[in-house]
CSV table of C-alpha atoms and ligand atoms in Angstrom, one decimal:
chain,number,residue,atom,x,y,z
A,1,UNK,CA,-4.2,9.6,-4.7
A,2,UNK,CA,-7.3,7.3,-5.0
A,3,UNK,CA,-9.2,4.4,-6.8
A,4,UNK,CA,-10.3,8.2,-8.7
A,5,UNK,CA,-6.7,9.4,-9.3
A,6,UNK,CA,-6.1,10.5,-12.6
A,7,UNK,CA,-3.6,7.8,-14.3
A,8,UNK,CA,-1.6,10.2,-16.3
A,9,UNK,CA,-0.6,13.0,-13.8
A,10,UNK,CA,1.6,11.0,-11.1
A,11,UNK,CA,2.5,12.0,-8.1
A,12,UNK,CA,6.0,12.7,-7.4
A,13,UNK,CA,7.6,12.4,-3.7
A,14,UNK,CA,10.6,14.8,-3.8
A,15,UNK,CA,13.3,14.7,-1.1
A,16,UNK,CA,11.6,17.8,0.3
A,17,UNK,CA,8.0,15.9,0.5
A,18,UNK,CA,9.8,12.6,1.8
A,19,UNK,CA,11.5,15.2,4.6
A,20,UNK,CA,7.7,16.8,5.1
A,21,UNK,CA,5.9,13.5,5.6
A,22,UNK,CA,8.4,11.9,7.9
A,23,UNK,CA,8.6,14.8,10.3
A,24,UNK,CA,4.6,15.5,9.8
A,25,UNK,CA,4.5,11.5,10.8
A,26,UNK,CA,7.3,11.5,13.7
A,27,UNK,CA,10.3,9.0,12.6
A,28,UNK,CA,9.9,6.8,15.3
A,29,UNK,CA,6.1,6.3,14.3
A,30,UNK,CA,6.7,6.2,10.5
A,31,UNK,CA,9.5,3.5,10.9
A,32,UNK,CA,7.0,1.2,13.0
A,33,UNK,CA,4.4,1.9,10.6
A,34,UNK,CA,6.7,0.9,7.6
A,35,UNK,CA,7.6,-1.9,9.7
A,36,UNK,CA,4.0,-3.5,9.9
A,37,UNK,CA,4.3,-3.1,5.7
A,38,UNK,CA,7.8,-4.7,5.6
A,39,UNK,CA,6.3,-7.6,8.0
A,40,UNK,CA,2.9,-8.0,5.9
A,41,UNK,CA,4.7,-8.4,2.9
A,42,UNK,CA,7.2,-11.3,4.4
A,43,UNK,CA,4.0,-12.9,5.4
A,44,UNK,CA,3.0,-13.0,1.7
A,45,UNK,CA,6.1,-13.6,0.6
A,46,UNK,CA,5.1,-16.4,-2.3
A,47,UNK,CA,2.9,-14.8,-4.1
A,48,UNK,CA,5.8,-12.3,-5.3
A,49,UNK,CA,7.4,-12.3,-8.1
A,50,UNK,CA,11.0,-12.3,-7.0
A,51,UNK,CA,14.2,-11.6,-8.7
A,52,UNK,CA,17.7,-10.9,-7.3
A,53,UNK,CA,18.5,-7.5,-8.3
A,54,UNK,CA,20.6,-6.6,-11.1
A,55,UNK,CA,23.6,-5.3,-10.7
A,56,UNK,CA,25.9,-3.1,-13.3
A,57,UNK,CA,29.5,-3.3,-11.1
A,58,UNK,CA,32.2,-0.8,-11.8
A,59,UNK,CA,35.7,0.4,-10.3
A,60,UNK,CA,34.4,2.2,-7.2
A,61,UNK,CA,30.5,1.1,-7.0
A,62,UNK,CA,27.4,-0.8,-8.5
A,63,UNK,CA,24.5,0.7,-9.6
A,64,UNK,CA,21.5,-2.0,-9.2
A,65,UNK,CA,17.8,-2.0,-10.3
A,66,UNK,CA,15.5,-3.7,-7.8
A,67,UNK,CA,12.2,-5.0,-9.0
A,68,UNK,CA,9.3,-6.8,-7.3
A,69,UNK,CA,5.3,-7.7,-7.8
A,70,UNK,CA,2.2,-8.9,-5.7
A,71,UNK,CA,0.2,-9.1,-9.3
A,72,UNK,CA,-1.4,-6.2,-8.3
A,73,UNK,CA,1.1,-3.8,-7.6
A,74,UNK,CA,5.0,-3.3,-9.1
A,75,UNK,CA,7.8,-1.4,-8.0
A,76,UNK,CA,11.4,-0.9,-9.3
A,77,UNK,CA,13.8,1.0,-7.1
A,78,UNK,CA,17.2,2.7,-9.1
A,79,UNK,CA,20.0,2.6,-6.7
A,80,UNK,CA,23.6,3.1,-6.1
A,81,UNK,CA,26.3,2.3,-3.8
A,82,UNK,CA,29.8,4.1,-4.3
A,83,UNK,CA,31.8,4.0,-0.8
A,84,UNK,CA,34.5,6.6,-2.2
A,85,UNK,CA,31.6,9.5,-2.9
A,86,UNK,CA,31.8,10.6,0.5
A,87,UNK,CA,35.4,11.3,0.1
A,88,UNK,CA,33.8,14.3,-2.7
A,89,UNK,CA,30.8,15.5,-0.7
A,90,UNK,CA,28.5,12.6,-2.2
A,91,UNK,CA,26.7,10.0,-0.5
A,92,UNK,CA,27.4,6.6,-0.8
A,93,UNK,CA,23.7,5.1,-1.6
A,94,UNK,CA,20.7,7.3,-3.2
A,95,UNK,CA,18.2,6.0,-4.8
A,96,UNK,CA,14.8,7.4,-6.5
A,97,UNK,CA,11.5,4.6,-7.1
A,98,UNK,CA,8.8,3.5,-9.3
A,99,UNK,CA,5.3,1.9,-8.1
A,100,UNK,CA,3.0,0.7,-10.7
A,101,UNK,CA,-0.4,-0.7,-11.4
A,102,UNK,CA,0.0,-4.1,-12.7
A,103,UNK,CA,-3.1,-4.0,-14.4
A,104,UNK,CA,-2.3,-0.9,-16.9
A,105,UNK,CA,1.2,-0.8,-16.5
A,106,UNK,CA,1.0,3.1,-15.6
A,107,UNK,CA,2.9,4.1,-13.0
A,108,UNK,CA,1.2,4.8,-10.0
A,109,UNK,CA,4.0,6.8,-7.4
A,110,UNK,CA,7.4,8.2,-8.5
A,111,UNK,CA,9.6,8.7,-5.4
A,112,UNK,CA,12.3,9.9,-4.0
A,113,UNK,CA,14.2,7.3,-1.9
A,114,UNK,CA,17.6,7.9,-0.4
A,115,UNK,CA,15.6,8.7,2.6
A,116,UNK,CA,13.3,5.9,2.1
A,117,UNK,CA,15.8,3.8,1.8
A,118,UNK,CA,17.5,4.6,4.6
A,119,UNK,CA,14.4,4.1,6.8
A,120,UNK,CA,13.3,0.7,5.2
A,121,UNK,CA,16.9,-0.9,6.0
A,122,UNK,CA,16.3,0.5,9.5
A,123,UNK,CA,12.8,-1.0,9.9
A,124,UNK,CA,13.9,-4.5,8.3
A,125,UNK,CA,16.8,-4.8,10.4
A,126,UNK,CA,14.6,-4.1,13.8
A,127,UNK,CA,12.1,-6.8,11.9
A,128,UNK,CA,14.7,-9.2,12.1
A,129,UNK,CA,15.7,-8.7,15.4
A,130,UNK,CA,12.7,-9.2,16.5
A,131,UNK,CA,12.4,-12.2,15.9
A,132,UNK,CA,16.4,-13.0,16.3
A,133,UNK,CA,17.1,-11.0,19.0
A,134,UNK,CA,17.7,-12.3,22.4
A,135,UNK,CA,14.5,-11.0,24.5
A,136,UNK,CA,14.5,-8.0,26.6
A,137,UNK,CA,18.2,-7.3,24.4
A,138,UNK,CA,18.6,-3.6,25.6
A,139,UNK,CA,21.7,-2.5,24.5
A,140,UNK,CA,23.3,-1.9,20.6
A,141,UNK,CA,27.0,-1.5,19.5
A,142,UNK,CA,26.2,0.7,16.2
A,143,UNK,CA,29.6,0.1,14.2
A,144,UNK,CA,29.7,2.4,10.9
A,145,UNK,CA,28.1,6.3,11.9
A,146,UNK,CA,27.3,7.2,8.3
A,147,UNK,CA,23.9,7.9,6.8
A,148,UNK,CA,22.4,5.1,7.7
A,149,UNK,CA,23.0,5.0,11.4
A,150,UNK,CA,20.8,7.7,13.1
A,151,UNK,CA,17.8,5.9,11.1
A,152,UNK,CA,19.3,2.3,12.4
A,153,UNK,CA,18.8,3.7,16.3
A,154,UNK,CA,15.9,5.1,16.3
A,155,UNK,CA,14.2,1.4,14.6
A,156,UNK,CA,15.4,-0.6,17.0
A,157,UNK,CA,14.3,2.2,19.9
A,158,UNK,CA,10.8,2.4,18.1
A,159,UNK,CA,10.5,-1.5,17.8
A,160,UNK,CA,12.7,-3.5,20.6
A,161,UNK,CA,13.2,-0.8,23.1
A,162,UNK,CA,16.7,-0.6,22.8
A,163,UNK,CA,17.7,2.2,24.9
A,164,UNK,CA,21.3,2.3,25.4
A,165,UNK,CA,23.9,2.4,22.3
A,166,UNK,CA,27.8,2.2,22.0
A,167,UNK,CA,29.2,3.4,18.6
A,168,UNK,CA,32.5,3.3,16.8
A,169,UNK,CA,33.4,4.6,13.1
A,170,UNK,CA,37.1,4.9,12.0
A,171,UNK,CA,35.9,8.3,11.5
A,172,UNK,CA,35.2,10.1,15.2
A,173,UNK,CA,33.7,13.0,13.1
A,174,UNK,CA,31.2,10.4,12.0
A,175,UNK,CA,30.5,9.2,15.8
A,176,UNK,CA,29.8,12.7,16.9
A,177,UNK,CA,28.0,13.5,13.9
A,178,UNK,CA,25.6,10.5,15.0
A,179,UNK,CA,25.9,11.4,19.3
A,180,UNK,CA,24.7,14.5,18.8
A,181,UNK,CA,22.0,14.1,16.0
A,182,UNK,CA,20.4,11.1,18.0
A,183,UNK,CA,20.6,13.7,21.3
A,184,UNK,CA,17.7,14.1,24.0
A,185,UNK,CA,15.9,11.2,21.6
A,186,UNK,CA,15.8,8.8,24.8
A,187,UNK,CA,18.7,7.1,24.2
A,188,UNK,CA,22.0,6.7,26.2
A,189,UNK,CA,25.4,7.0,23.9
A,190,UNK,CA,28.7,6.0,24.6
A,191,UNK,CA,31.1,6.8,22.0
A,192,UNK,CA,34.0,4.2,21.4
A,193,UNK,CA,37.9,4.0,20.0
A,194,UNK,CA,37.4,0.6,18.5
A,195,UNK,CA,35.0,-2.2,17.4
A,196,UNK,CA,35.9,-3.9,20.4
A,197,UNK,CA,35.4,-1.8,23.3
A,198,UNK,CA,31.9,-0.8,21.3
A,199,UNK,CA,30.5,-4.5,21.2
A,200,UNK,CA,31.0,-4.5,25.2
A,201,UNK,CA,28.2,-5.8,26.9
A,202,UNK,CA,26.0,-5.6,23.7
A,203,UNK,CA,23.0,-7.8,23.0
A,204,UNK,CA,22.9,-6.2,19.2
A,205,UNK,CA,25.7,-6.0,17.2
A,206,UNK,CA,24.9,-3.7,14.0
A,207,UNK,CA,27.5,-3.0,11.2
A,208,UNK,CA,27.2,-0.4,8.9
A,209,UNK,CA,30.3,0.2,7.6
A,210,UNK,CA,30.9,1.1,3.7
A,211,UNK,CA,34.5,-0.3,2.2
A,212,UNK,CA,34.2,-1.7,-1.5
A,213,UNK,CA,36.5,-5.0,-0.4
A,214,UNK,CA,36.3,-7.9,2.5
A,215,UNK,CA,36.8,-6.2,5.2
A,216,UNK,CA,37.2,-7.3,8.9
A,217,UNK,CA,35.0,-4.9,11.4
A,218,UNK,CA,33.8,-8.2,13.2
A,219,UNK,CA,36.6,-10.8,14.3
A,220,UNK,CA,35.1,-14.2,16.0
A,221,UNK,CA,36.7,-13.4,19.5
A,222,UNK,CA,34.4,-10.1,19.9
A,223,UNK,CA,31.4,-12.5,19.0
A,224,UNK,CA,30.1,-14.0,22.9
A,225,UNK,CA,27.3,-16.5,23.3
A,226,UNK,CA,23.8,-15.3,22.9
A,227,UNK,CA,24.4,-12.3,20.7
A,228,UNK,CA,22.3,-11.0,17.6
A,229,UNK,CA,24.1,-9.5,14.5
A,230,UNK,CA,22.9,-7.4,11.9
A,231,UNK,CA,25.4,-7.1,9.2
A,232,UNK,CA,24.0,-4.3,7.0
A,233,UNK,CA,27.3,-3.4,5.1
A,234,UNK,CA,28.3,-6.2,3.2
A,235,UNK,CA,26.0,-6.0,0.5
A,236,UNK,CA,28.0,-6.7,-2.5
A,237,UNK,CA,30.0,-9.1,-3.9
A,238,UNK,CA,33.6,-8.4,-2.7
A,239,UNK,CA,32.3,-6.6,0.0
A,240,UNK,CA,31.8,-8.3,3.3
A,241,UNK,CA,32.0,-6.7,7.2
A,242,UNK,CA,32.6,-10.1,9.2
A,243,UNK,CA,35.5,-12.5,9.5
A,244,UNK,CA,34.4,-16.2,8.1
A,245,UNK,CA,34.5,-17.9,12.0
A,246,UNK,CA,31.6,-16.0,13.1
A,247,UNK,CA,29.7,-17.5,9.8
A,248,UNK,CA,30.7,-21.1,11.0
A,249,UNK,CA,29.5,-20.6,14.5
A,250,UNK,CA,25.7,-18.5,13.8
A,251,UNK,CA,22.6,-19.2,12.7
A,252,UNK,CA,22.5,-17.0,9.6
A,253,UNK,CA,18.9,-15.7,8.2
A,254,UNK,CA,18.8,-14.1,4.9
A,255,UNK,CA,16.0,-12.7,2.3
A,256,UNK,CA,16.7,-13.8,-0.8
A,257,UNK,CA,18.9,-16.8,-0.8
A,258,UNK,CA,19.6,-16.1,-4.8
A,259,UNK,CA,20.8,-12.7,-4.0
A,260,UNK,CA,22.4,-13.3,-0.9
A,261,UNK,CA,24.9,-15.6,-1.8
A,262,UNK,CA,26.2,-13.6,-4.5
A,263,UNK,CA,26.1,-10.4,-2.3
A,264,UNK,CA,26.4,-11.4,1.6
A,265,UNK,CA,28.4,-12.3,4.3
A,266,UNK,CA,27.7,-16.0,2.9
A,267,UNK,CA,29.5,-15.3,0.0
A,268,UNK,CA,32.9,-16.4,1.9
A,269,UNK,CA,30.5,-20.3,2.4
A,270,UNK,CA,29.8,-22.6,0.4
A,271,UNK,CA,26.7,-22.0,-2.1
A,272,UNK,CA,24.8,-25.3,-0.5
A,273,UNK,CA,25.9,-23.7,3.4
A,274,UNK,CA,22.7,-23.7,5.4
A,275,UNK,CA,20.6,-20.9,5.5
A,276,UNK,CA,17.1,-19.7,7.0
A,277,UNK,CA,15.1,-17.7,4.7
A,278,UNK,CA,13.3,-15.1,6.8
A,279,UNK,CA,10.6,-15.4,5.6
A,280,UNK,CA,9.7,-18.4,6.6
A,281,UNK,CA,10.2,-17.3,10.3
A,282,UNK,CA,8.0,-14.7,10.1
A,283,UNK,CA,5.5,-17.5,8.4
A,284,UNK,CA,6.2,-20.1,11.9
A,285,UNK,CA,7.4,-22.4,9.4
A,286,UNK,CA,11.2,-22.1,10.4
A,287,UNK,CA,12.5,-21.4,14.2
A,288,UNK,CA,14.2,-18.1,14.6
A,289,UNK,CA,16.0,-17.9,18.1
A,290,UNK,CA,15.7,-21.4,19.5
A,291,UNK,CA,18.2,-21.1,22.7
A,292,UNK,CA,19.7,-18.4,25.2
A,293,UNK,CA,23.6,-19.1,23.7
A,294,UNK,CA,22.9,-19.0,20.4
A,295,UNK,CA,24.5,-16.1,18.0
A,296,UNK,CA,22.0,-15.5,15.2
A,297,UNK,CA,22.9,-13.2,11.8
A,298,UNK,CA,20.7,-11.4,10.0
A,299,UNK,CA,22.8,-11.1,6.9
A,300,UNK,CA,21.1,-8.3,5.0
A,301,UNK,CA,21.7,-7.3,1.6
A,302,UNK,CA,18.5,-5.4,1.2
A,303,UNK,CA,15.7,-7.0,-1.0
A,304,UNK,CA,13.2,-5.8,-3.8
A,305,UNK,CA,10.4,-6.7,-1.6
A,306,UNK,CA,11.1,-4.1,1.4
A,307,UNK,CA,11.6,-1.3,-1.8
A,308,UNK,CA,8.3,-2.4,-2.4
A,309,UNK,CA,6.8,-2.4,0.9
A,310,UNK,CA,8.1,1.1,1.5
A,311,UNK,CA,6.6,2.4,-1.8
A,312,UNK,CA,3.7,0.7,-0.8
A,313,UNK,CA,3.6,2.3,2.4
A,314,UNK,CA,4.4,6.2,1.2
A,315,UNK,CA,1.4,5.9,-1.6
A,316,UNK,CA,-1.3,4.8,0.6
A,317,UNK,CA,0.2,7.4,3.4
A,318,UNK,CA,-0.4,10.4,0.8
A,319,UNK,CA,-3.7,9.4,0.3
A,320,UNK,CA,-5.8,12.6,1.3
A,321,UNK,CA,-2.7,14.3,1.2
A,322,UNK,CA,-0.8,17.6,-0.7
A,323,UNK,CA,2.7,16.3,0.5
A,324,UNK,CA,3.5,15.6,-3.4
A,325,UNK,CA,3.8,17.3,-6.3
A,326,UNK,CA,2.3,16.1,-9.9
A,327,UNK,CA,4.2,15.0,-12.8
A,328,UNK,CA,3.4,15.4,-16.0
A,329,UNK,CA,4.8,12.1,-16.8
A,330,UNK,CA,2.6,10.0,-19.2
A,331,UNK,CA,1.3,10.7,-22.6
A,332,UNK,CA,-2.3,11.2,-23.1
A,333,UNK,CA,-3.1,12.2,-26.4
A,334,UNK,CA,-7.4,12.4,-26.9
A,335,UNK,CA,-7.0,9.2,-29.1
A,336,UNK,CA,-4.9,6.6,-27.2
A,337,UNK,CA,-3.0,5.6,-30.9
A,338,UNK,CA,-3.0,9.4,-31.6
A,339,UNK,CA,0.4,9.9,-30.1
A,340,UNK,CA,2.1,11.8,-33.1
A,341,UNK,CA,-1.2,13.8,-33.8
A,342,UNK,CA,-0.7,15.3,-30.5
A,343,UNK,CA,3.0,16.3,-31.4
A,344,UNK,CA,1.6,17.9,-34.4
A,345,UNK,CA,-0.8,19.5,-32.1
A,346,UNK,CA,1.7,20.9,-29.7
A,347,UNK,CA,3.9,22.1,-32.7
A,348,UNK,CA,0.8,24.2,-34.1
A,349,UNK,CA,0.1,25.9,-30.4
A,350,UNK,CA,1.3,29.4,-31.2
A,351,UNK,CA,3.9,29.5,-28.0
A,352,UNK,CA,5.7,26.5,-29.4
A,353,UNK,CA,5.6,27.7,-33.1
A,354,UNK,CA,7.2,30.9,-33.0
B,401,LIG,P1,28.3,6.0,4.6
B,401,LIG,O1,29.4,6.0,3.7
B,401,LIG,O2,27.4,7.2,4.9
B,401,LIG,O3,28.8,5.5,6.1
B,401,LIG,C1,29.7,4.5,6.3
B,401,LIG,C2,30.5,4.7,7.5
B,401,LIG,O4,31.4,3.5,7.7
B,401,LIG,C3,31.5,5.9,7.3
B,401,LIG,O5,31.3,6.8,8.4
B,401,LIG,C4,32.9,5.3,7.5
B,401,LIG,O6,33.8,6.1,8.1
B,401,LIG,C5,32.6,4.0,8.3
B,401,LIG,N1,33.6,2.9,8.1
B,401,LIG,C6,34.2,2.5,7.0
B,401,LIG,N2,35.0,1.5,7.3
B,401,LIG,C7,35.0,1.3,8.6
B,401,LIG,C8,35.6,0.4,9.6
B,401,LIG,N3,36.5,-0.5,9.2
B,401,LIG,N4,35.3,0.5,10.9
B,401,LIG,C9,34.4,1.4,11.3
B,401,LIG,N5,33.8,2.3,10.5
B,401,LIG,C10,34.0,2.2,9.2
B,401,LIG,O7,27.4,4.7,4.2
B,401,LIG,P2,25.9,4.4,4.6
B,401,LIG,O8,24.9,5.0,3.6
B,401,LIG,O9,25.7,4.6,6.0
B,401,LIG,O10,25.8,2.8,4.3
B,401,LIG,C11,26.5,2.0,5.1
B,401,LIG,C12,26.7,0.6,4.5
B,401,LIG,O11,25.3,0.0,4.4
B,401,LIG,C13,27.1,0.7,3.0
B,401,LIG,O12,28.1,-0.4,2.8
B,401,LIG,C14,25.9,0.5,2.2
B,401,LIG,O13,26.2,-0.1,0.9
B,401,LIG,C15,25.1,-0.5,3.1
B,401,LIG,N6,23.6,-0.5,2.9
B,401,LIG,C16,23.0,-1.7,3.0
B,401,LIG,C17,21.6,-1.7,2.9
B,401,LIG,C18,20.9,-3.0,3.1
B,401,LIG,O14,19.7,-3.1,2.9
B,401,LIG,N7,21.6,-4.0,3.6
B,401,LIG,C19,20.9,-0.6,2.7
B,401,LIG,C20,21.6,0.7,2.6
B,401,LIG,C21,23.0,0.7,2.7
């Protein structure tokens, strides 16, 4: 894993190795590292080549390619999103990833990234808030206690200091699930019977819910002055957490305005509604929070870019490292335009021909 690496053997991150590397790391210090990656590459945001993600749509999910370049580096992650799989023992996202080297086109990093995934939503979202977020904001309601939560928590513990957090899932399975995994981790947990008694007194609002249609977890009365929301669920089209009045009354903040307004809580606006581009808070150009009533919404959808980061993140992190395994995943015959030659070659090795 070097300038020295050998281009046709590439590492492989399994879900074991992820698992290895983020304990060996501590999660609270690996999702604040990420989070300087995420940052850094919102910073250099324009020299990407950007694209919203494509999306193959069926009855019960979407499957969705993500891909992203500095000129110098490419990633692609593979990823899925099928709310009903948990209903059969499956999980509603996984995802695996590609990072490349633009200038051979070999890939550089194959990895795992269900778990990656799970811990780049969680730093981007504490990213956001910290610039969206009222200051010294101290307390989250957690709404939706599925895979994603426990990873949502700890970010914005590790990055705003949020130490006290109310959750509610239709599911109370899910909400103990999530008490007692996130136990004696420095945080204080109330567990709540509805949406409303859990955004009480919160300065954060994060939804994480997973229902394939508009759905309704937010209604503008549970919305007060001066609170941040970070809408993580709706993330497809069809598939929205909050009710259309707390749209009217934020200041909404997206990534990728392209893929956001197919995908968001904006879909339910206008396509010209006004929008900040996050980016371009992180770059001073735009204001984030500009006053002590205001509600701002980070509407995330998840973006190419943060897959990218994350990738980015993992490789140089296993530099120096065994936490990977190697695949044997390129073809290298002796003579680069030998490529049948070494089938023939293979067919003639006395294992193979017998
Ligand atoms: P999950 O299926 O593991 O958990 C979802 C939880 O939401 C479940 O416990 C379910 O009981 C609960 N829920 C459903 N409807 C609810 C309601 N009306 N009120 C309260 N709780 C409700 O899913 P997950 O992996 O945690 O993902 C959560 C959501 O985040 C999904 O919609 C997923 O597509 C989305 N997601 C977004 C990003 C992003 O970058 N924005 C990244 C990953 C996942």
């Amino acid at each position: 894993m070097s300038a020295e690496q050998n281009l046709n053997i590439v590492p492989f991150v399994s879900v074991e190795n992820m698992m290895d590397l983020v304990l060996a790391t501590g999660t609270e210090t690996f999702l604040r590292e990420l989070a300087t990656y995420v940052e850094e590459d919102f910073r250099r945001w324009e020299l990407f080549d950007k694209v919203a993600r494509i999306a193959s749509h069926s009855r019960d999910g979407v499957i969705e390619l993500m891909p992203a370049s500095d000129g110098r580096l490419y990633a692609f992650k593979y990823v899925n999103g099928h709310p009903k799989n948990t209903r059969s023992g499956r999980q509603t996202v996984t995802a695996f990833g590609v990072l490349s080297d633009v200038d051979s086109g070999y890939p550089l990093l194959l990895s795992e990234m269900t778990i990656l995934t799970a811990l780049r939503t969680a730093a981007t979202s504490a990213i956001a808030a910290k610039y969206l977020a009222p200051k010294g904001a101290k307390t989250m309601a957690l709404i939706g206690n599925g895979a994603q939560s426990e990873f949502q928590a700890l970010a914005f513990k590790a990055l705003l200091g949020i130490d006290n957090l109310r959750l509610y899932d239709l599911d109370p399975a899910a909400t103990e699930r999530c008490r007692n995994n996130l136990a004696g981790l420095g945080l204080t947990i109330t567990a709540c019977r509805s949406a409303e008694e859990a955004v009480e007194g919160a300065h954060i609002i994060t939804t994480a819910t997973a229902d394939k249609r508009n759905a309704t977890i937010l209604t503008d009365n549970m919305i007060g002055p001066g609170v941040h929301i970070n809408a993580v669920g709706g993330d497809s089209p069809g598939k929205t957490e909050l009710h259309r009045d707390i749209l009217l009354r934020a200041s909404i903040f997206v990534e990728y305005p392209p893929q956001t307004r197919i995908e968001g809580e904006i879909q339910q606006l206008p396509a010209d509604y006004p929008v900040t581009e996050f980016w371009q808070v992180v770059t001073d150009q735009k204001t984030g929070r500009d006053s002590d009533g205001q509600i701002t919404l980070f509407d995330s959808v998840g973006f190419a870019t943060e897959d990218f980061s994350a990738l980015r993140y993992v490789y140089d992190k296993l530099r120096g490292s065994n936490r990977f395994e190697n695949l044997d995943l390129v073809a290298d015959p002796d003579e680069p335009r030998d490529l049948f030659g070494m089938l023939l070659r293979r067919a003639a090795m006395p294992a193979i021909s017998k």
